[in-house]
PDB file of C-alpha atoms in Angstrom:
ATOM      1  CA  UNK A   1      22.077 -16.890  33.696  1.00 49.00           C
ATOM      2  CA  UNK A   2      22.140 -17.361  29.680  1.00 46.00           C
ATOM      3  CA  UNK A   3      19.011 -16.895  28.311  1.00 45.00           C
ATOM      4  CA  UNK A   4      20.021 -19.496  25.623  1.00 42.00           C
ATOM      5  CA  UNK A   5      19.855 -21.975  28.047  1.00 35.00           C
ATOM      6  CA  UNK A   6      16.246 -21.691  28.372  1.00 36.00           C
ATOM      7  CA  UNK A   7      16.579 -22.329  32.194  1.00 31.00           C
ATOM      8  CA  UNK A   8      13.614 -21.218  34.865  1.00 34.00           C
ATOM      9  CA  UNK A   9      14.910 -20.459  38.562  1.00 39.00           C
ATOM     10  CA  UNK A  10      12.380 -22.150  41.261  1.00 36.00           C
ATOM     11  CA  UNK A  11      11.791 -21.433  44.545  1.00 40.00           C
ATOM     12  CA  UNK A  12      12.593 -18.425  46.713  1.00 41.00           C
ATOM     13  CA  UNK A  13      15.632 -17.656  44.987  1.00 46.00           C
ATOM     14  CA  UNK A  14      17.201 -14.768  47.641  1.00 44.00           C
ATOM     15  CA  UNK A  15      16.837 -16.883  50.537  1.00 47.00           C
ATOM     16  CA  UNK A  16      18.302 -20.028  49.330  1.00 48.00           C
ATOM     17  CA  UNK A  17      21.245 -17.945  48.323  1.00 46.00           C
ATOM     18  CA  UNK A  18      21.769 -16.500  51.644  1.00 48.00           C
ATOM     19  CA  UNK A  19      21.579 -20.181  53.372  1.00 50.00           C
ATOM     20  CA  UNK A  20      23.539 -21.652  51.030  1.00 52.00           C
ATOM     21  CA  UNK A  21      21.041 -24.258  49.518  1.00 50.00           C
ATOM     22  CA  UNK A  22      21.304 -25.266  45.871  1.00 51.00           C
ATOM     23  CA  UNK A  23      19.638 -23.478  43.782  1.00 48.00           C
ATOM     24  CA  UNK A  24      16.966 -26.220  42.010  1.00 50.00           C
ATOM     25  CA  UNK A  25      16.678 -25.224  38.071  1.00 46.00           C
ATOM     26  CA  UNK A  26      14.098 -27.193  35.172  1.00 50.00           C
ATOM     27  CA  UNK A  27      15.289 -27.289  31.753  1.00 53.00           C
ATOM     28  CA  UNK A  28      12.813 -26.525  29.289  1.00 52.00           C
ATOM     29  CA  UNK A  29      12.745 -29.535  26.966  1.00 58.00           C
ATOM     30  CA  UNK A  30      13.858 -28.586  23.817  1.00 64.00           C
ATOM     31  CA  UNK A  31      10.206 -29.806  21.852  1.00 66.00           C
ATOM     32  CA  UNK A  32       8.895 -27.096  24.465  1.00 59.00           C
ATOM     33  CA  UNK A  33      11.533 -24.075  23.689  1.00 60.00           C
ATOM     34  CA  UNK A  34      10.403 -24.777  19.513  1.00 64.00           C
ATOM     35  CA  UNK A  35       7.060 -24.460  20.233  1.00 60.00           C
ATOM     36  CA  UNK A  36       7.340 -20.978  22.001  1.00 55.00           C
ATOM     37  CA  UNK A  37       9.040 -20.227  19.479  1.00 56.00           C
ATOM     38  CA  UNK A  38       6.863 -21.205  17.233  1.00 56.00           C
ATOM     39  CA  UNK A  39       4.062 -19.058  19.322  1.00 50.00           C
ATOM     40  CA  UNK A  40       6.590 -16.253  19.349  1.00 47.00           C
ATOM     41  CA  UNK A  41       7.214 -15.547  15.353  1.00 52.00           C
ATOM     42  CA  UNK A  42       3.052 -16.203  14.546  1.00 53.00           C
ATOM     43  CA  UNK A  43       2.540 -13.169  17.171  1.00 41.00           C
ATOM     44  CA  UNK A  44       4.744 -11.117  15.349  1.00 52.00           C
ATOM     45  CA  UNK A  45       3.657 -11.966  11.941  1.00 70.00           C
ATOM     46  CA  UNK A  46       5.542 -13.373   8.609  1.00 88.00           C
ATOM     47  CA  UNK A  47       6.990 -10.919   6.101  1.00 93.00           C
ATOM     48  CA  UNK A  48       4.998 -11.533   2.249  1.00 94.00           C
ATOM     49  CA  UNK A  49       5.562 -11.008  -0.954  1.00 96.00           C
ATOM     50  CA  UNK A  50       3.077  -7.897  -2.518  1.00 97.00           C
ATOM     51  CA  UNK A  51       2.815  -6.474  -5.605  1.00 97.00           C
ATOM     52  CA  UNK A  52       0.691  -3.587  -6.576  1.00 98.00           C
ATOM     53  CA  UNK A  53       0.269  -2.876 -10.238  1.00 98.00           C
ATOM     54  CA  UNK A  54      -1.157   0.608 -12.079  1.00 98.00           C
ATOM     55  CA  UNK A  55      -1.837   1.200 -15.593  1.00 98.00           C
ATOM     56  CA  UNK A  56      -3.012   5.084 -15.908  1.00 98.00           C
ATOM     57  CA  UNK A  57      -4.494   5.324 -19.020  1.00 98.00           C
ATOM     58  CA  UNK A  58      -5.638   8.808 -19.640  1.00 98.00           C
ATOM     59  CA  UNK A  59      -6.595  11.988 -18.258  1.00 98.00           C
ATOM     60  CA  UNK A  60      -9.844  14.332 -18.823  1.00 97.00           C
ATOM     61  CA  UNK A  61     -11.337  17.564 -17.913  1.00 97.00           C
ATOM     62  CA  UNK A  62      -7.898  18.834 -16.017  1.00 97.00           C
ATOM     63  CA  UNK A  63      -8.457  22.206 -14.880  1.00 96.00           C
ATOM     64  CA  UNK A  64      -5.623  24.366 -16.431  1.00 92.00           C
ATOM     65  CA  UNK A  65      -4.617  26.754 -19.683  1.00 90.00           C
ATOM     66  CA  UNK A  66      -1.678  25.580 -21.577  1.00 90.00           C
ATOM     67  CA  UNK A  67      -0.644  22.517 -19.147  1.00 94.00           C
ATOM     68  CA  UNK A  68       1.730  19.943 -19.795  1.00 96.00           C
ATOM     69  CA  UNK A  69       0.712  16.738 -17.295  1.00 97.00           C
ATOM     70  CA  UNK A  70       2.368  13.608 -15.996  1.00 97.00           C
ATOM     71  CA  UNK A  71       0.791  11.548 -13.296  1.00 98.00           C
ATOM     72  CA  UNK A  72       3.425  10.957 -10.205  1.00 97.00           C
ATOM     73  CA  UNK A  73       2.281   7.702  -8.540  1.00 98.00           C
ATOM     74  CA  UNK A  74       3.868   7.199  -4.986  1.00 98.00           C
ATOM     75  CA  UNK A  75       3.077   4.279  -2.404  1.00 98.00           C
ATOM     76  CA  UNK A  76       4.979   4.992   0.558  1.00 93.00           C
ATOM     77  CA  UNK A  77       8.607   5.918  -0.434  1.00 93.00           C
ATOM     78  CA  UNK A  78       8.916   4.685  -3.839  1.00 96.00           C
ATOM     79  CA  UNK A  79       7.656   7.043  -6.432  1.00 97.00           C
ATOM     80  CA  UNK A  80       7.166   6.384 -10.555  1.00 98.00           C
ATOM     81  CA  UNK A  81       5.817   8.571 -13.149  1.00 97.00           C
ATOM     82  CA  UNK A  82       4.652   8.680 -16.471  1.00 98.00           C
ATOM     83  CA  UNK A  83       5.508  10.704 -19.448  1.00 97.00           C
ATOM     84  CA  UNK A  84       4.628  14.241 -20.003  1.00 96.00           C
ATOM     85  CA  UNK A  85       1.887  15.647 -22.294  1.00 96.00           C
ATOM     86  CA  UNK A  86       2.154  18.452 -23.998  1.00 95.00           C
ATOM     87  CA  UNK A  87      -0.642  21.309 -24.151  1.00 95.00           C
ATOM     88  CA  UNK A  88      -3.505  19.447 -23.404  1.00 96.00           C
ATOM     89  CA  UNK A  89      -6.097  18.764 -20.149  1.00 97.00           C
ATOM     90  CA  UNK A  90      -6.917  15.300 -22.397  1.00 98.00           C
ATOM     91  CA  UNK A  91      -4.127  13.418 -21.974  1.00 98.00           C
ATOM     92  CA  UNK A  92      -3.629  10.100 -23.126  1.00 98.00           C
ATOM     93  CA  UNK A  93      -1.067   7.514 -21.729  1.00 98.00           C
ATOM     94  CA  UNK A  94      -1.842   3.897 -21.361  1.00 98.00           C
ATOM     95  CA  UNK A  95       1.280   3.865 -19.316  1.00 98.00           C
ATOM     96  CA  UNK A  96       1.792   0.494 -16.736  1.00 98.00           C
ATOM     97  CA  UNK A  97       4.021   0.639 -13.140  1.00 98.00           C
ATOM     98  CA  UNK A  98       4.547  -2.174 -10.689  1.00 97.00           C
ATOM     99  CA  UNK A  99       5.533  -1.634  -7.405  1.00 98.00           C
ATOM    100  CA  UNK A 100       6.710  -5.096  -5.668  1.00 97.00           C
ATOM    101  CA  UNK A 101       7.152  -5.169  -1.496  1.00 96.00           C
ATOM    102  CA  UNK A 102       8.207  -7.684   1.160  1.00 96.00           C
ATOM    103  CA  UNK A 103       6.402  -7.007   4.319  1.00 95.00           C
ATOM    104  CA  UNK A 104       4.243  -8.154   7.329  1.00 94.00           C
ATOM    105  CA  UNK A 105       0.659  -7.840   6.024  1.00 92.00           C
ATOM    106  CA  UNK A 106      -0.565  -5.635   8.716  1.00 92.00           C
ATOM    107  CA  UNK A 107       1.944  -2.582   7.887  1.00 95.00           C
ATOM    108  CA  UNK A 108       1.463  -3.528   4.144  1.00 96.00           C
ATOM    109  CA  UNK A 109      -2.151  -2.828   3.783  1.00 96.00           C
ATOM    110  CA  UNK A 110      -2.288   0.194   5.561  1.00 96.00           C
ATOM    111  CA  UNK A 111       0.354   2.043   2.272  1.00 97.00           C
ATOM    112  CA  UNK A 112      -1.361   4.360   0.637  1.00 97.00           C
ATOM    113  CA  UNK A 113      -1.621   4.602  -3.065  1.00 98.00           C
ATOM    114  CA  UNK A 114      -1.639   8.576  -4.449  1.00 98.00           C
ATOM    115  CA  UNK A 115      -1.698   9.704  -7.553  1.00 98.00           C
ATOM    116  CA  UNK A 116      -0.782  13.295  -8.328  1.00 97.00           C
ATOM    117  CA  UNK A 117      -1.416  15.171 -11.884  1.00 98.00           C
ATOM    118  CA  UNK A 118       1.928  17.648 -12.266  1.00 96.00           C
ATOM    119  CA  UNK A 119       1.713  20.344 -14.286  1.00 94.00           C
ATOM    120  CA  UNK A 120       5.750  19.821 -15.762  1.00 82.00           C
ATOM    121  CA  UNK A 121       7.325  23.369 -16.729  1.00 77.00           C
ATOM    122  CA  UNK A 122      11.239  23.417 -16.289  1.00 71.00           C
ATOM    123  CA  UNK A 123      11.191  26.607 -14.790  1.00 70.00           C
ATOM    124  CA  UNK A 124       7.648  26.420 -13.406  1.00 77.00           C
ATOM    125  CA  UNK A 125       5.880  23.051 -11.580  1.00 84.00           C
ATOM    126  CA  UNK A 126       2.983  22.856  -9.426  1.00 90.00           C
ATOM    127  CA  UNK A 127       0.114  20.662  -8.281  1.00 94.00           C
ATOM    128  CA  UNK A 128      -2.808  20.418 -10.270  1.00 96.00           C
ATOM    129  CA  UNK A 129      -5.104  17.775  -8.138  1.00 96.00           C
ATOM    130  CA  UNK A 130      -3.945  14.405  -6.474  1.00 97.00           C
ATOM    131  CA  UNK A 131      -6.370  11.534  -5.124  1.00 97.00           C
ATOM    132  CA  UNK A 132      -5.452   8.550  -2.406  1.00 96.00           C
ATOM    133  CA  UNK A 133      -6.643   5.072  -1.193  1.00 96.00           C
ATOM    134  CA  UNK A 134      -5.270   2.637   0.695  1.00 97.00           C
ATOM    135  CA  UNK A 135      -3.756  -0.770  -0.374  1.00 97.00           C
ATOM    136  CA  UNK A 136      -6.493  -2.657   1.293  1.00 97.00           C
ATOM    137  CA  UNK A 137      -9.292  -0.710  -0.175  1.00 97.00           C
ATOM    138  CA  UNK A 138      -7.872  -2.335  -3.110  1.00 97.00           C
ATOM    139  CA  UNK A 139      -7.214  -5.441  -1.899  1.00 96.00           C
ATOM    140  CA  UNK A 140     -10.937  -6.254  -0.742  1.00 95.00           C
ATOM    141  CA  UNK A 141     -12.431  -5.375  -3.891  1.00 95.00           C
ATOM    142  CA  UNK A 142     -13.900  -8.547  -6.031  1.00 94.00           C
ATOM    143  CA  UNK A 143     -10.244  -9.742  -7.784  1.00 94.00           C
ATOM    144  CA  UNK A 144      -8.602  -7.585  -5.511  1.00 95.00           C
ATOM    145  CA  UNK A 145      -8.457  -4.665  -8.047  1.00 96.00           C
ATOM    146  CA  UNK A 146     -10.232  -1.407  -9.725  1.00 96.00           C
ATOM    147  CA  UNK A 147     -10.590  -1.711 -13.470  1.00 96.00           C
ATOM    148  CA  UNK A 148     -11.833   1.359 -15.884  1.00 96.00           C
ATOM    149  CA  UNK A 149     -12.084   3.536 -12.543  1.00 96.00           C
ATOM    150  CA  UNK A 150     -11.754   7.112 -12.584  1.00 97.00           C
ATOM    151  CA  UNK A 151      -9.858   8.778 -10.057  1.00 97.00           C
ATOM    152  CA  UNK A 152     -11.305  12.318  -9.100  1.00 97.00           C
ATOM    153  CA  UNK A 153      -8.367  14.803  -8.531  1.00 97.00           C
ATOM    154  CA  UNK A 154      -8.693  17.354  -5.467  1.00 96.00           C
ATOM    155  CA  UNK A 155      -6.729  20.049  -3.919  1.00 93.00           C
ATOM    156  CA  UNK A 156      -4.549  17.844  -1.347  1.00 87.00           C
ATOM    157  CA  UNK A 157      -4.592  21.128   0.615  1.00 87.00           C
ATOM    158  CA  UNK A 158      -8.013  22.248   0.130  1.00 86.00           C
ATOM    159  CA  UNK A 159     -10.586  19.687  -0.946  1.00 80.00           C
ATOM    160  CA  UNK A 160     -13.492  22.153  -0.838  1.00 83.00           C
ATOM    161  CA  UNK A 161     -11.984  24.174  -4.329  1.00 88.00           C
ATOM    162  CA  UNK A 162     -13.909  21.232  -5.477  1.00 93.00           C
ATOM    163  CA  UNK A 163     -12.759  18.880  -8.871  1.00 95.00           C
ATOM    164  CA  UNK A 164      -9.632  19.818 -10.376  1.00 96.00           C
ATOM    165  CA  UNK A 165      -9.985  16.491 -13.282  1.00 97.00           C
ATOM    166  CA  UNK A 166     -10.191  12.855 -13.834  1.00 98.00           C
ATOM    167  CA  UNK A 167      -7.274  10.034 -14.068  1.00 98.00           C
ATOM    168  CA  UNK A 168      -8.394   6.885 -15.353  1.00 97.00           C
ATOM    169  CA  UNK A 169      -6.584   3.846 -14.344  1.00 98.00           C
ATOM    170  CA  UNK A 170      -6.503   0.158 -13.457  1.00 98.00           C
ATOM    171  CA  UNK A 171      -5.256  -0.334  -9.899  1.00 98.00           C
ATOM    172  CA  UNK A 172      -4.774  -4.311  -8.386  1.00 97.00           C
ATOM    173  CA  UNK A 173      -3.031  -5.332  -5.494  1.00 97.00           C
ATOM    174  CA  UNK A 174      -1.970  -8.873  -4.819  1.00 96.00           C
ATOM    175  CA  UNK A 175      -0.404 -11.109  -2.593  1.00 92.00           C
ATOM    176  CA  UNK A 176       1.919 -14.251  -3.106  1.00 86.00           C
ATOM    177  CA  UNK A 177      -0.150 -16.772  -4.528  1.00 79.00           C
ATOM    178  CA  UNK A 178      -3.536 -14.675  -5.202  1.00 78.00           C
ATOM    179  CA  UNK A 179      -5.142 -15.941  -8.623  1.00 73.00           C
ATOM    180  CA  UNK A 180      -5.851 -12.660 -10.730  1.00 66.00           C
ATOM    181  CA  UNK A 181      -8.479 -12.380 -12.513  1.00 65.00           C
ATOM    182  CA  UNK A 182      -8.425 -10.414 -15.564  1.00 60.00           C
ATOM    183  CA  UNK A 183     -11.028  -7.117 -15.242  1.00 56.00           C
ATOM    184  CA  UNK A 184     -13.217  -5.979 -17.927  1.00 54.00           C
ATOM    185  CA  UNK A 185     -12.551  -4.565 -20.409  1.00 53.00           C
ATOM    186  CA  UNK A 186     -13.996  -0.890 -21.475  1.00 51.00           C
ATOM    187  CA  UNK A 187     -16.655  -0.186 -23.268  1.00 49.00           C
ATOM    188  CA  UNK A 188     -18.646   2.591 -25.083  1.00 42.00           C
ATOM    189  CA  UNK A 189     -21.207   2.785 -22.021  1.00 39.00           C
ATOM    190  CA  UNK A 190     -17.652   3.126 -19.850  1.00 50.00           C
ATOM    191  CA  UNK A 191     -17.356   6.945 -21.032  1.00 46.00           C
ATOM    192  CA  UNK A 192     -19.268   7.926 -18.213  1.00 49.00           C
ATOM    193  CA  UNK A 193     -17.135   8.881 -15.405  1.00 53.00           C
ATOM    194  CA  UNK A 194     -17.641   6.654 -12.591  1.00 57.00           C
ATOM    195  CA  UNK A 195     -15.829   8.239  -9.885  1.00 56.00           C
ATOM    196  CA  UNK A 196     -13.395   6.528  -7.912  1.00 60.00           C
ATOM    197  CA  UNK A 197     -13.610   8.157  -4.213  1.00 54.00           C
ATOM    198  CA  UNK A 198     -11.314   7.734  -1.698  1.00 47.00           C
ATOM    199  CA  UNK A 199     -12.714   4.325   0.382  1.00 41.00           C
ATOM    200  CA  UNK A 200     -12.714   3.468   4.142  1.00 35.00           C
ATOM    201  CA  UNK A 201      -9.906   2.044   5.362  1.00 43.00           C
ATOM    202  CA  UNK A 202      -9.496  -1.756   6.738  1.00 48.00           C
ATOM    203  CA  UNK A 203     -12.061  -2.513   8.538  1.00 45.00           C
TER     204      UNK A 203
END
């Protein structure tokens, strides 16, 4: 029988067929069928509108002779990335991404945020240190953002070859409706790096 029909089969069902009784059926009203519905889509979730926005505004103590860095920033497949400086482990950049999504909240918090400092060569690329969170280590922070936070860069591979430099960047995530506050702004006292770990996850 059509499922679309919402029908429900009583009674022993096998042995009325083999005596040839009627088979007795009970619609499901139809204020019934919306609300399991209803019941239905709140168990799986609604998709939302997120946006998570980084400004990376400089670079310091980058380990590295003659590099030229960019900071990659990827959250889940989408990837962005600044400009490249030339010949220096000081960069400056002041550069601003947004990345928007559409998702059910549960698979959204969970993306992780990295940010990777490339050493950019044409002929000659590599890794210089890279540091992660997760979207909801953002998201329960007071206005649901970092401001003036520096990022400390380890080997992704090897996180015991200790602190390969510094990113410092502004890092809020926000959902549909969320009132942003605006952070802080830096001061003179800011110069002191206050490191950014990697935080717990949701919990």
């Amino acid at each position: 029988m059509s499922s679309e029909y919402s029908s429900l089969l009583e009674g022993e069902h096998s042995e009325d067929q083999r005596k040839g009784s009627p088979v007795r059926t009970r619609i499901i009203p139809n204020n019934k069928r919306a609300k399991l519905k209803t019941l239905i889509q709140k168990s799986e979730g609604k998709l939302q509108s997120f946006q998570i926005a980084i400004n990376i505004t400089e670079a310091r103590q980058l380990v590295g002779e003659n590099i030229d860095p960019s900071v990659v920033i990827e959250i889940g497949d989408e990837k962005k990335q600044t400009s490249v400086k030339e010949g220096t482990n000081a960069p400056f950049y002041n550069e601003y991404f947004v990345f928007d999504f559409f998702a059910h909240k549960e698979i959204f918090f969970d993306k992780v945020i990295k940010l990777t400092v490339m050493h950019s060569k044409m002929l000659r690329s590599f890794c210089i240190g890279s540091f992660k969170l997760d979207a909801w280590t953002v998201y329960k922070q007071p206005g649901h953002q970092f401001i003036n936070k520096w990022a400390m860069l380890t080997n992704p591979v090897d996180i015991s070859t200790g602190v390969k430099g510094y990113v410092k960047c502004d890092i809020s995530v926000s959902a549909k409706g969320d009132n942003m506050q605006p952070g802080p702004k830096a001061s003179d006292a800011d110069e002191q790096i206050d490191k950014l770990r990697h935080g717990p996850g949701r919990g």
